[in-house]
Coordinates of C-alpha atoms and ligand atoms in Angstrom, one line a residue:
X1 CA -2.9 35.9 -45.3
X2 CA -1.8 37.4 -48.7
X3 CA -3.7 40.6 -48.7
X4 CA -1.8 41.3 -44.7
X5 CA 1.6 39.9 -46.5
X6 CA 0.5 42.9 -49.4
X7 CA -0.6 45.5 -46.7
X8 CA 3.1 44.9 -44.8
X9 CA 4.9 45.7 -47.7
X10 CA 3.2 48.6 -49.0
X11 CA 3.3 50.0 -45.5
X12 CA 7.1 49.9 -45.3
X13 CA 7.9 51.5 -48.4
X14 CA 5.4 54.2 -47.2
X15 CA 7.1 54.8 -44.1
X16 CA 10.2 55.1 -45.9
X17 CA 9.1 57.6 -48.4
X18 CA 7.6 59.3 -45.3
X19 CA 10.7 59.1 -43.0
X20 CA 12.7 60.4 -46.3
X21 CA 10.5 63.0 -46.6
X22 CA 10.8 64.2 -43.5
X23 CA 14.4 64.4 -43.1
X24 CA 14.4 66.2 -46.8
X25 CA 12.0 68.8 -45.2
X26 CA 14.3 69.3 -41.8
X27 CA 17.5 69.5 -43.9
X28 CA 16.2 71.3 -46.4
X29 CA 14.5 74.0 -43.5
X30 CA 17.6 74.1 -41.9
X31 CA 19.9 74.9 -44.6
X32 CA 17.4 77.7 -46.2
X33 CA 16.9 78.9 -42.3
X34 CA 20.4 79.2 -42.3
X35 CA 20.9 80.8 -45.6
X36 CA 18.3 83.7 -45.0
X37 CA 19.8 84.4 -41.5
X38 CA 23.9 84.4 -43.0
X39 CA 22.0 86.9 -45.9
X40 CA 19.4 88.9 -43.6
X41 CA 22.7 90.0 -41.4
X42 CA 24.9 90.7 -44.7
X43 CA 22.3 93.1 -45.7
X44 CA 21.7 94.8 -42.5
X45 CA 25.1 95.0 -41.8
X46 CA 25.8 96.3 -45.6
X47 CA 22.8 99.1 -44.5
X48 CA 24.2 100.1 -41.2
X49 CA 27.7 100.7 -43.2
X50 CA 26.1 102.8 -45.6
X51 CA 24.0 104.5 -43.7
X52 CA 27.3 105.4 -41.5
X53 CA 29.2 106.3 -44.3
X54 CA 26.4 109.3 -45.0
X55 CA 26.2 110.5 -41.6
X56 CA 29.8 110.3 -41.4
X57 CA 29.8 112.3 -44.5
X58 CA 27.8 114.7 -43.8
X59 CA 29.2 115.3 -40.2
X60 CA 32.8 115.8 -41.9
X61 CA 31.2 118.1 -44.9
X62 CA 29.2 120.0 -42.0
X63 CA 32.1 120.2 -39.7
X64 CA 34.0 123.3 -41.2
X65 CA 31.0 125.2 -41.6
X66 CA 29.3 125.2 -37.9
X67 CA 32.9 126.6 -36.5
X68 CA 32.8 129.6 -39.0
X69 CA 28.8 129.9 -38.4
X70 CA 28.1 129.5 -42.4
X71 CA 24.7 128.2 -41.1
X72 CA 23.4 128.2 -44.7
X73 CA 25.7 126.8 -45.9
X74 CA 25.1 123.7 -43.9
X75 CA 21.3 123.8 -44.3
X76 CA 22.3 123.1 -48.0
X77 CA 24.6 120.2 -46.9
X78 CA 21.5 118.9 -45.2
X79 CA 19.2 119.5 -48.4
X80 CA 22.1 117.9 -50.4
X81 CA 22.1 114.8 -48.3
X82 CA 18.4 114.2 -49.2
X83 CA 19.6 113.5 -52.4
X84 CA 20.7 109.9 -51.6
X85 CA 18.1 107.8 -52.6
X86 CA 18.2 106.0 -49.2
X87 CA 18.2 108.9 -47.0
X88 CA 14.9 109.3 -45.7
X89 CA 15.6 112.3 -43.4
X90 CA 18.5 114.5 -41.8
X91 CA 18.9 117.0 -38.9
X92 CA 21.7 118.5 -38.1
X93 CA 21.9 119.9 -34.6
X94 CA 24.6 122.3 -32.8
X95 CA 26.5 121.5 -29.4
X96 CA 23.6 122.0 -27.5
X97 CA 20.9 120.1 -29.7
X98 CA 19.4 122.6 -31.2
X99 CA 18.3 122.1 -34.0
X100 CA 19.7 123.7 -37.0
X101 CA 18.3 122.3 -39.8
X102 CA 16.0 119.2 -40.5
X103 CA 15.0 118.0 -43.9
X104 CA 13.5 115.3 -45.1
X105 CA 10.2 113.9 -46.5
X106 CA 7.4 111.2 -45.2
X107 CA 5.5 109.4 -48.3
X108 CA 1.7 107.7 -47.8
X109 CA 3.3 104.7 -47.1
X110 CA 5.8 105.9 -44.4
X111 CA 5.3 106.0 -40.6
X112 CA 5.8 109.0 -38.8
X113 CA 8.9 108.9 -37.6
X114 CA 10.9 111.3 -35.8
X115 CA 15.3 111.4 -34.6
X116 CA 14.9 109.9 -31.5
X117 CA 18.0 111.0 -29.8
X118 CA 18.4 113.8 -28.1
X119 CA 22.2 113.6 -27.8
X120 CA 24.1 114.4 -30.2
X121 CA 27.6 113.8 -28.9
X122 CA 27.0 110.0 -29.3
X123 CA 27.4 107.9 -32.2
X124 CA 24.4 105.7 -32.4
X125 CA 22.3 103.2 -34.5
X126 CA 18.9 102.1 -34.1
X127 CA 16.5 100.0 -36.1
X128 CA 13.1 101.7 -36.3
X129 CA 10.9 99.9 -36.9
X130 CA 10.9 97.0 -39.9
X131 CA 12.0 99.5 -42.9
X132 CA 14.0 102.5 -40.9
X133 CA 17.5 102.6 -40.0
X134 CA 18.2 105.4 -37.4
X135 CA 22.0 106.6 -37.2
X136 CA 23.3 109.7 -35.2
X137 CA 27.3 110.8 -35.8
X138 CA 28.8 113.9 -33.5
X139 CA 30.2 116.7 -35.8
X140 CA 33.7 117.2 -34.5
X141 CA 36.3 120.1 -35.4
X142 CA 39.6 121.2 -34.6
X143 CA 40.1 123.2 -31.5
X144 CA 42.6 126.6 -30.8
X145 CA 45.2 124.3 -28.9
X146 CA 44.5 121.7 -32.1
X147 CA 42.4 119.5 -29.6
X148 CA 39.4 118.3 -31.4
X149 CA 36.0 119.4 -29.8
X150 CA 32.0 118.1 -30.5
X151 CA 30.7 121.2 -32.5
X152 CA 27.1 119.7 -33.4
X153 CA 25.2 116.6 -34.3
X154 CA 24.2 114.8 -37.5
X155 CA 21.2 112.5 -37.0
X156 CA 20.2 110.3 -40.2
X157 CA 16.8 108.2 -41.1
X158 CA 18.0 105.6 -43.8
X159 CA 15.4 103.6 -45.2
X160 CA 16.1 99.9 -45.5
X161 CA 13.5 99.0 -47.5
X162 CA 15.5 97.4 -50.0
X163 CA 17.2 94.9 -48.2
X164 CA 13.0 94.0 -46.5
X165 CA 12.0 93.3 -49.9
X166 CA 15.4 91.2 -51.0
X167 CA 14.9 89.5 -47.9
X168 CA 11.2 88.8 -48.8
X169 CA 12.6 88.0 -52.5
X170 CA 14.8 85.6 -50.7
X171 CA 12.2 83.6 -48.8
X172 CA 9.8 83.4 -52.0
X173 CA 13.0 81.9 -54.1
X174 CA 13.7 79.4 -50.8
X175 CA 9.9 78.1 -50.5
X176 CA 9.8 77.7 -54.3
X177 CA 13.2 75.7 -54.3
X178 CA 11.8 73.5 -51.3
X179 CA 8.3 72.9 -53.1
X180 CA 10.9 71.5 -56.5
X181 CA 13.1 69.5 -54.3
X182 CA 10.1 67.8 -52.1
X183 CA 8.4 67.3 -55.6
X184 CA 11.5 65.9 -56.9
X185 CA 12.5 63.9 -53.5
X186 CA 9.1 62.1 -53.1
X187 CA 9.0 59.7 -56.5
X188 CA 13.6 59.9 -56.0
X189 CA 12.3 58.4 -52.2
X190 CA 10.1 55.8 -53.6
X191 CA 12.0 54.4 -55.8
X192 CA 14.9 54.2 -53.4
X193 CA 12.8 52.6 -50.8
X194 CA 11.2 50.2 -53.0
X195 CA 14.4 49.0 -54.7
X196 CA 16.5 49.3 -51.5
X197 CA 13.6 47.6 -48.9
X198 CA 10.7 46.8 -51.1
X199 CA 11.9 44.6 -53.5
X200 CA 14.3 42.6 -51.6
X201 CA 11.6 42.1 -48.1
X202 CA 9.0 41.3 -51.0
X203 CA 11.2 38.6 -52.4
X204 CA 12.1 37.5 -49.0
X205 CA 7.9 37.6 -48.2
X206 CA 7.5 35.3 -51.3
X207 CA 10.2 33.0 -50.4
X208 CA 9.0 32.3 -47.0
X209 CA 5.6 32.1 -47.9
X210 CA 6.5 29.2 -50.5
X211 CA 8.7 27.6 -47.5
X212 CA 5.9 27.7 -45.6
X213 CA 3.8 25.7 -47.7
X214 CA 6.0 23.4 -48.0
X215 CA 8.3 24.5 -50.3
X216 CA 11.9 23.5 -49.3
X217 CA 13.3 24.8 -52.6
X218 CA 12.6 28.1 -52.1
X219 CA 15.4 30.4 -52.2
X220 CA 16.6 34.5 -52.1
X221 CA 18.8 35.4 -54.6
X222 CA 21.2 38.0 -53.4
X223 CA 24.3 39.8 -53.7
X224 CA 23.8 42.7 -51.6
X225 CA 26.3 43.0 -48.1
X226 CA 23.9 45.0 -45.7
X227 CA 21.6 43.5 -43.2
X228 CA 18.6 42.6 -45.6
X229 CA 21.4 40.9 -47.9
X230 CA 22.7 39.1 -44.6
X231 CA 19.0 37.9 -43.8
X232 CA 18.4 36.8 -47.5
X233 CA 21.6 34.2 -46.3
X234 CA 20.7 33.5 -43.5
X235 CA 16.9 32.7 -44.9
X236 CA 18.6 30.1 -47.5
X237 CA 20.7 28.5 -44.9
X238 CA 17.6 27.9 -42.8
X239 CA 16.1 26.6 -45.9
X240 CA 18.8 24.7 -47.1
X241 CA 18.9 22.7 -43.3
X242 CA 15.0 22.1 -43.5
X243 CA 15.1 20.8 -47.0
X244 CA 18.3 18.6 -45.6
X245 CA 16.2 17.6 -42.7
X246 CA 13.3 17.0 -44.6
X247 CA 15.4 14.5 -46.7
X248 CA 16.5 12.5 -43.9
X249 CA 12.7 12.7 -42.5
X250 CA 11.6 11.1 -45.4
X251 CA 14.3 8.5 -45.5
X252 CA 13.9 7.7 -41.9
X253 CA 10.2 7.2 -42.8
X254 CA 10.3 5.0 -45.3
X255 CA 13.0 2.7 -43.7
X256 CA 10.5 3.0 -40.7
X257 CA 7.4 2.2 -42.9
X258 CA 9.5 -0.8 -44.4
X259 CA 10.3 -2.3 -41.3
X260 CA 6.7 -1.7 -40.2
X261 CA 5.9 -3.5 -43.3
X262 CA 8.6 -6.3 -42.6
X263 CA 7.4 -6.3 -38.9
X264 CA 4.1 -7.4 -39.7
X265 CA 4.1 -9.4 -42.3
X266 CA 6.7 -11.3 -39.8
X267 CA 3.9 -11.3 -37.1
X268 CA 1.0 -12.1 -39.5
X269 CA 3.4 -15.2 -40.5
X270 CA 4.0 -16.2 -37.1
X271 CA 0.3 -15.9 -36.2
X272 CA -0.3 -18.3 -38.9
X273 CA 2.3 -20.5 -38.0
X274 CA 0.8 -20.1 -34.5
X275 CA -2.9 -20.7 -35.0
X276 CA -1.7 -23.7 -37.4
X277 CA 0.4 -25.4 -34.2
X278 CA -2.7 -24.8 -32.0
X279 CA -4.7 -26.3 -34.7
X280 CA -2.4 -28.9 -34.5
X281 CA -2.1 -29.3 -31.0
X282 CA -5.7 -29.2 -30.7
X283 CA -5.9 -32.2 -33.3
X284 CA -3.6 -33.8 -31.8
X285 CA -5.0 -33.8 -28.0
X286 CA -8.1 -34.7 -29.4
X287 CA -6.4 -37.4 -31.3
X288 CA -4.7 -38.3 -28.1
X289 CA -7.8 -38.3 -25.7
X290 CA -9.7 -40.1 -28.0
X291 CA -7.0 -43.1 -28.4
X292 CA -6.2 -42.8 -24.7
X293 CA -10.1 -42.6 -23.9
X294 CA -11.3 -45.8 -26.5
X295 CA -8.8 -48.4 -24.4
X296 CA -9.3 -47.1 -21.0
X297 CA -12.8 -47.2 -21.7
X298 CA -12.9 -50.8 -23.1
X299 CA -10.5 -51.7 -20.0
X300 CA -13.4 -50.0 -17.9
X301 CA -15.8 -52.0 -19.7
X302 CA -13.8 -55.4 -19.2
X303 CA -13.2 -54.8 -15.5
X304 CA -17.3 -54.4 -14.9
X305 CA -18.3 -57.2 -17.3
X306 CA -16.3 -59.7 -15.5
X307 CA -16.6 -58.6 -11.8
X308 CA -20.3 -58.9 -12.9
X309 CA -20.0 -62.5 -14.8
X310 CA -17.6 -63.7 -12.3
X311 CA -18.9 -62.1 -9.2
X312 CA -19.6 -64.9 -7.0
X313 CA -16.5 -67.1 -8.2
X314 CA -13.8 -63.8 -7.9
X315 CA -12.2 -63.7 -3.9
X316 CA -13.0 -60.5 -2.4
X317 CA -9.0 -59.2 -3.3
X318 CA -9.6 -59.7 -7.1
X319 CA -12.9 -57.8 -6.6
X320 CA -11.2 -54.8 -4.5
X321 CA -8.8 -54.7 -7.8
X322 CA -11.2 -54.5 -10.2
X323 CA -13.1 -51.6 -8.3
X324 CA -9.4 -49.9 -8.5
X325 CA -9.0 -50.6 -11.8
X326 CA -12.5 -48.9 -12.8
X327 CA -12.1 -46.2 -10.2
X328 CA -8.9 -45.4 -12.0
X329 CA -9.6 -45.3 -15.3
X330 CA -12.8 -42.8 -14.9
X331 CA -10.5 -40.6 -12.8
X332 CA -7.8 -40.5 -15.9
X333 CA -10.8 -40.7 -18.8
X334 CA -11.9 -37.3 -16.5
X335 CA -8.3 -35.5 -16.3
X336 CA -8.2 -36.0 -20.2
X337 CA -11.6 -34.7 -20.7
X338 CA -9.7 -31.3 -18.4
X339 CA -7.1 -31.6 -20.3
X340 CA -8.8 -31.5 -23.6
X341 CA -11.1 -28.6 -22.3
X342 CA -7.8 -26.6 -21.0
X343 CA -6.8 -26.8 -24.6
X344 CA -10.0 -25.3 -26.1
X345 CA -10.0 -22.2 -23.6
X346 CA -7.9 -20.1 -25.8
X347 CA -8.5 -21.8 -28.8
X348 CA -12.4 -21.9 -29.1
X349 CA -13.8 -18.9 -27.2
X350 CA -17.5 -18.9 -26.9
X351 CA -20.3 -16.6 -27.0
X352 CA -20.2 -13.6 -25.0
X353 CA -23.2 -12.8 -23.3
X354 CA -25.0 -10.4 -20.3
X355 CA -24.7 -11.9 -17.0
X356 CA -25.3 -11.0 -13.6
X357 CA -23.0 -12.0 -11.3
X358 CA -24.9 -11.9 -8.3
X359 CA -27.1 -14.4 -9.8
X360 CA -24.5 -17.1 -10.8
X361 CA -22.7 -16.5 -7.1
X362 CA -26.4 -17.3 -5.8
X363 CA -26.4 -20.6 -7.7
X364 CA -23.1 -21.1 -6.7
X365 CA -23.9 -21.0 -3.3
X366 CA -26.9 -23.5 -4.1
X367 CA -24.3 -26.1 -5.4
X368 CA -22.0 -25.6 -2.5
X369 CA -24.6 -26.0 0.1
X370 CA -24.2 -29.5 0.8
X371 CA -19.9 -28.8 1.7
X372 CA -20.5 -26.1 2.9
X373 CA -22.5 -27.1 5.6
X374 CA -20.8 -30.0 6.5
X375 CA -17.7 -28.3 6.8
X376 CA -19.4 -25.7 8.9
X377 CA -17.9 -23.0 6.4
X378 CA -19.6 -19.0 6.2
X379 CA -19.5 -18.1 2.0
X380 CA -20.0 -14.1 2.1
X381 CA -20.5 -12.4 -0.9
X382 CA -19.9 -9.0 -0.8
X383 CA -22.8 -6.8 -2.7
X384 CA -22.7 -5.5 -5.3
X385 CA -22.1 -7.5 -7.9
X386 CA -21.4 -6.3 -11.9
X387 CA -23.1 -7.4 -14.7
X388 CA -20.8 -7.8 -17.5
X389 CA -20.8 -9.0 -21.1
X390 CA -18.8 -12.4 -20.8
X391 CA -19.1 -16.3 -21.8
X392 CA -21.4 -17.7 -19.1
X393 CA -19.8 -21.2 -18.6
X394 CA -16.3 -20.0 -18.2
X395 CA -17.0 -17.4 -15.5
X396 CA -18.5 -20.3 -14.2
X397 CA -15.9 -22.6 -13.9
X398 CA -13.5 -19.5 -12.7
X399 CA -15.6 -19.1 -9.5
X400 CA -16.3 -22.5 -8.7
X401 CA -12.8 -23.4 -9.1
X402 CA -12.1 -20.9 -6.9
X403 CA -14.8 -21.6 -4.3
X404 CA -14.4 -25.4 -5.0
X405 CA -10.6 -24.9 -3.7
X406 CA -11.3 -22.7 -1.0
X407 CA -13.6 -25.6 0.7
X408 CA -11.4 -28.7 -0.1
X409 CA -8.5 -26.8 1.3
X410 CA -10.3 -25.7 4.4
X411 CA -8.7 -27.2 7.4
X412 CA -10.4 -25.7 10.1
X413 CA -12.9 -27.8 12.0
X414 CA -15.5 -25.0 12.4
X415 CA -15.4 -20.7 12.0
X416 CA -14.5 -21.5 8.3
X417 CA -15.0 -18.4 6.1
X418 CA -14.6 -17.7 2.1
X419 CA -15.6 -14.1 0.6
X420 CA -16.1 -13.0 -2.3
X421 CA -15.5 -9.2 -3.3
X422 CA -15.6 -7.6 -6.8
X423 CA -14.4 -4.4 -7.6
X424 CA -13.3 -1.8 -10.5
X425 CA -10.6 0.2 -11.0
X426 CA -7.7 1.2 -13.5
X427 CA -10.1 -0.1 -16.3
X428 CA -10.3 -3.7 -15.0
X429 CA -13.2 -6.1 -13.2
X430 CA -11.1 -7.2 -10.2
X431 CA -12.9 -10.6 -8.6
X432 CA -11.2 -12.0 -5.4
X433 CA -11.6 -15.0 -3.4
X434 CA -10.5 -15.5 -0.2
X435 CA -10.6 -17.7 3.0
X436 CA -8.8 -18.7 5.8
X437 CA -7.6 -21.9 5.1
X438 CA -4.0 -22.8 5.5
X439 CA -2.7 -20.6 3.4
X440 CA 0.2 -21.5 0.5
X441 CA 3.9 -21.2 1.1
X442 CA 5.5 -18.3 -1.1
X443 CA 7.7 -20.2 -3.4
X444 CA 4.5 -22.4 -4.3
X445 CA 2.4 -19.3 -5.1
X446 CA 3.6 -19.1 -8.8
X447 CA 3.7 -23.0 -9.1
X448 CA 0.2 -23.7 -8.4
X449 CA -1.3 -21.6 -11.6
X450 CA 0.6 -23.9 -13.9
X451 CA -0.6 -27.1 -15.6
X452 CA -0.4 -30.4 -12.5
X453 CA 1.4 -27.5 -10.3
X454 CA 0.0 -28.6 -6.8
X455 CA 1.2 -27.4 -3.1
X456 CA 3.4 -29.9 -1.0
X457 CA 0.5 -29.6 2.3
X458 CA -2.0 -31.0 -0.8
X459 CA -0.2 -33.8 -1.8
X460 CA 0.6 -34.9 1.6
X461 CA -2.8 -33.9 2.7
X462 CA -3.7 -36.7 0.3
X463 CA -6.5 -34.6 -1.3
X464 CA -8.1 -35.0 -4.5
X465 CA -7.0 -33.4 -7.0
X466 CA -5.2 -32.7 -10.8
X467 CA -3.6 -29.5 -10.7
X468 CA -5.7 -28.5 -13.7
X469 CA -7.9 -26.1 -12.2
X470 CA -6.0 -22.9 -11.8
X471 CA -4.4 -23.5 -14.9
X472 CA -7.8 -23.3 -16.3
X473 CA -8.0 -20.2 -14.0
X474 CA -5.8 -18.2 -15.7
X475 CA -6.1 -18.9 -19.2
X476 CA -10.2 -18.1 -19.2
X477 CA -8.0 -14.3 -17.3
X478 CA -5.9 -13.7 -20.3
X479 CA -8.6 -14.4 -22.6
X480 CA -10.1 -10.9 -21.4
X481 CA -6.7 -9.2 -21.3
X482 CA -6.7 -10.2 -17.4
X483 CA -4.8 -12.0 -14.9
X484 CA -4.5 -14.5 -12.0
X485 CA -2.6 -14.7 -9.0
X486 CA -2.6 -15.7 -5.1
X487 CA -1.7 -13.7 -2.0
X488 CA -1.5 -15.8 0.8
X489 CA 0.7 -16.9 3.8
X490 CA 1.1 -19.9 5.6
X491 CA -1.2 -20.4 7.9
X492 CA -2.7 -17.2 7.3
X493 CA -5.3 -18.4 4.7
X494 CA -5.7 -17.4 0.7
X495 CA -6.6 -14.6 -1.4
X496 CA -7.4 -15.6 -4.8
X497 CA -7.4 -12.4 -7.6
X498 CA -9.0 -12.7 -11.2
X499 CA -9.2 -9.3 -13.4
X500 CA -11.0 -9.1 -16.6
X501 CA -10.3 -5.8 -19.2
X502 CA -13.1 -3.4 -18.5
X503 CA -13.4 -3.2 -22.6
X504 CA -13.3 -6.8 -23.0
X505 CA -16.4 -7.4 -20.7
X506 CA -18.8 -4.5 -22.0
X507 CA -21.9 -5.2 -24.3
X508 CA -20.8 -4.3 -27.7
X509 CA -22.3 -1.5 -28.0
X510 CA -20.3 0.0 -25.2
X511 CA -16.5 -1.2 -26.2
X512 CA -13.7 1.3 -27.3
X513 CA -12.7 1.4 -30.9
X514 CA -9.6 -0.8 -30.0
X515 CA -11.6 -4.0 -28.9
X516 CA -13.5 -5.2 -32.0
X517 CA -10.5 -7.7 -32.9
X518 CA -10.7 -9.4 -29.6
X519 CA -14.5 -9.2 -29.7
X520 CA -14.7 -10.7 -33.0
X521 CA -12.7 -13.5 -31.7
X522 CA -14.8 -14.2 -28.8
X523 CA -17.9 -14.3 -30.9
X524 CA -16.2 -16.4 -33.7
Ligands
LIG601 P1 -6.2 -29.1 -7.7 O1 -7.0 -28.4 -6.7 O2 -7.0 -30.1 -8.5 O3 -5.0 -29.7 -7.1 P2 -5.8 -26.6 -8.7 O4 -5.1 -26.1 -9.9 O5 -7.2 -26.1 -8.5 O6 -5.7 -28.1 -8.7 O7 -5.0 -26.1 -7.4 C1 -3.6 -26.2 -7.5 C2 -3.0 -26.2 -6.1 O8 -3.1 -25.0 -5.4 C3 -3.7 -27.2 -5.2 O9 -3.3 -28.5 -5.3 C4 -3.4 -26.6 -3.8 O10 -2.1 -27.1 -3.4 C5 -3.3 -25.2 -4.1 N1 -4.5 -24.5 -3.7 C6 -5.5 -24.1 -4.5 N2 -6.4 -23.4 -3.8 C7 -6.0 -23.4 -2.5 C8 -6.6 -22.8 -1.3 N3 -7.7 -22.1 -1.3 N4 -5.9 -22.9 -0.2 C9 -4.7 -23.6 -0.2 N5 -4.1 -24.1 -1.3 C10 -4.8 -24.1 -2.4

């Protein structure tokens, strides 16, 4: 992370110095380009004057001397011309090209080169070659009628020589002064860069590096008013919001964490108040049953003793009574003993343990058989069956509640029919009863799962019974995170449903990480 962070900033600051570099070199091309072009003209432009100026010259000294024939003397002219240190070579022709004289010399180190032009009326320049300046002037005199007329030619070889080897003079100087001011412009460049981009990206680098680890007091000083000084503000305001942010994250957190704290310790108070009522309550019921139980029991006892002792004395209507009297209290000493057992389903849990559904359906069955087949009623049980981790006794009483009901609600005379289906899904064991009895009226459906909550057709039917059972039904549900409840219509028979947590059923190796608290209260 650091050594890339490095890398990034060393690579700008190159790129700058190179970018620098290269518009030094392209400015500093062009402007010498420039320079040797505005110079090379000067000079050649400065030859071709001079060089005119001698032809010109020697055309007007010459002029004279072809209209009075003096021939020699312009051959001397010619000579004299040579004397120029320029002048390479002269010829001098007459009105009809010939040549009259031609003087002039060609060193070791000069081409062969000859006047091109055969036209010596024309005034003429041309470059020959790299070092050779070529200029033909007509020689013009005076007529008789004072009309000026072309008497000959002069035709001139300058050698330009000197302005070639200024001009090379001037390059040399040029590269020379590029090769100082590149020297001079790279460590200039470098310095530039770093102080203008280096050094304020590389504090910026460090500061966001520092914010990034968590650092919400990092900050870019700055006082610059270009972009980079623009992102240095914009950096701290960023950092000055997530620092603020962070503040209030924190604050929130902690008055979060405190509630939490206050929360629980609320709930863990309340749970103790809780278990301390059901301890209580439990106390109390057994308290209760046992007080209730001790007199009905003796009044149980006295009813028997004297319808034994006094038997044959007692008329048959005393004797009826006492039979009441004992059939009554065994039927309350039992709905205590519910009562007292309703109590302990949420209170004591018991032991958790495999069993196989399919089995205990079977025995069931076995228990039924004798109602069953005097009611002429069909119990299907629908295969398969689960085998789940659970307390025996109370998935025993869930089921033969269930089935128990199903019978003693039956009123059909024959085709009577209870099934029994189980099945899984959405995490939970679902278990479902159901027959086609006479069904239970909506508003009663909710009723009947509470503590003596009975349907009207039961009461009136005159049919045993507490209004315990279901109760019971639904507290052994919750006690596996489940729940009970009917569907049913009148007349159109009952479906009983029971569903047990998935979790809560499975052998202990096999439970989630979020049921060992309710496990550990089933064991305890
Ligand atoms: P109990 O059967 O002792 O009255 P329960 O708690 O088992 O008490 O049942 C409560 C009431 O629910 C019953 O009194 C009855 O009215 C109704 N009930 C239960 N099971 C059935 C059923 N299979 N068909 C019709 N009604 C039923």
């Amino acid at each position: 992370m650091d050594r890339k962070a490095n890398g990034r900033t060393i690579g700008l600051q190159v790129k700058g110095v190179l970018v620098l570099t290269f518009i030094v070199l392209i400015a500093i091309s062009s402007g010498g380009w420039l320079y040797y072009m505005v110079t090379a003209r000067m000079l050649r432009a400065n030859d071709v004057h001079e060089a005119e100026r001698l032809a010109r010259a020697l055309a007007v000294a010459a002029a004279p001397n072809m209209v009075g024939g003096k021939l020699q003397a312009v051959r001397k002219l010619t000579v004299a011309a040579l004397d120029h240190p320029n002048v390479h070579h002269v010829c001098v022709v007459d009105r009809r090209g010939g040549v009259i004289m031609t003087a002039g010399g060609r060193g070791p180190d000069i081409p062969a080169v000859g006047l091109a032009s055969e036209r010596p009326t024309l005034s003429y320049d041309i470059q020959r070659g790299e070092n050779f300046l070529e200029m033909g002037r007509p020689i013009i005199a005076p007529g008789r009628t004072g009309q000026a007329r072309l008497v000959g030619g002069v035709r001139m070889l300058v050698d330009t020589r000197a302005t070639a080897r200024i001009l090379a003079g001037v390059q040399e100087e040029m590269g020379l002064s590029a090769a100082l001011v590149l020297v001079c412009a790279i460590p200039l460049g470098l310095l530039l860069v770093w102080r203008v981009v280096g050094l304020p990206v590389g504090r910026l680098v460090r500061a966001t590096r520092r914010l990034s680890e968590g650092d919400f007091s990092a900050r870019v000083e700055t006082h610059r008013n270009d972009e980079i000084g623009e992102l240095a503000c914009s950096f701290n305001t960023m950092a000055e919001r997530l620092n603020a942010s962070q503040q209030q994250l924190r604050l929130a957190n902690e008055s979060l964490e405190r509630k939490v704290a206050e929360r629980t310790g609320e709930l863990e108070r309340a749970n103790r108040r809780l278990r301390h009522e059901m301890d209580e309550k439990e106390d109390f019921l057994r308290a209760v049953s046992h007080d209730l139980s001790a007199p009905l029991r003796n009044i149980a006892g006295m009813a028997t003793m004297i319808s034994m002792k006094y038997a044959p004395a007692l008329p048959e209507e005393v004797q009826t009574r006492l039979e009441r009297i004992q059939a009554n209290v065994a039927s309350e000493t039992d709905l205590i003993a519910e009562l007292l057992e309703l109590s302990r389903i949420r209170t004591r849990p018991q032991r958790r343990q495999r069993v196989d559904f399919g089995e205990l359906l079977n025995e069931l069955a076995g228990s039924f058989e004798y109602e069953l087949k005097q009611k002429q009623i069909e119990l299907i049980v629908h295969q398969p069956m689960p085998v789940l981790h659970v307390a025996r006794n109370r998935m025993r009483q869930v089921l033969q509640n269930l089935v128990d009901n199903a019978i003693k609600y039956m009123d059909r005379a024959t085709g009577g029919r209870i099934e029994v289906r189980h099945e899984e899904r959405e995490g939970m064991h679902r278990f479902s009863v159901s027959d086609n009895g006479p069904g239970i009226r909506p508003e009663e459906q909710d009723r009947i799962f509470y503590i003596f909550g009975r349907a009207a057709s039961a009461r009136s039917a005159n049919l045993p019974g507490r209004g315990v059972g279901l109760a019971s039904v639904r507290s052994i549900a919750q006690t596996y995170d489940g729940w009970a409840w009917v569907e049913s219509a009148e007349g159109a028979g009952s479906t009983f449903h029971v569903t047990l947590d998935a979790k809560r059923t499975a052998a202990p190796g096999e439970e989630e990480a979020a049921a060992p608290a309710a496990a550990g209260a089933e064991a305890g």
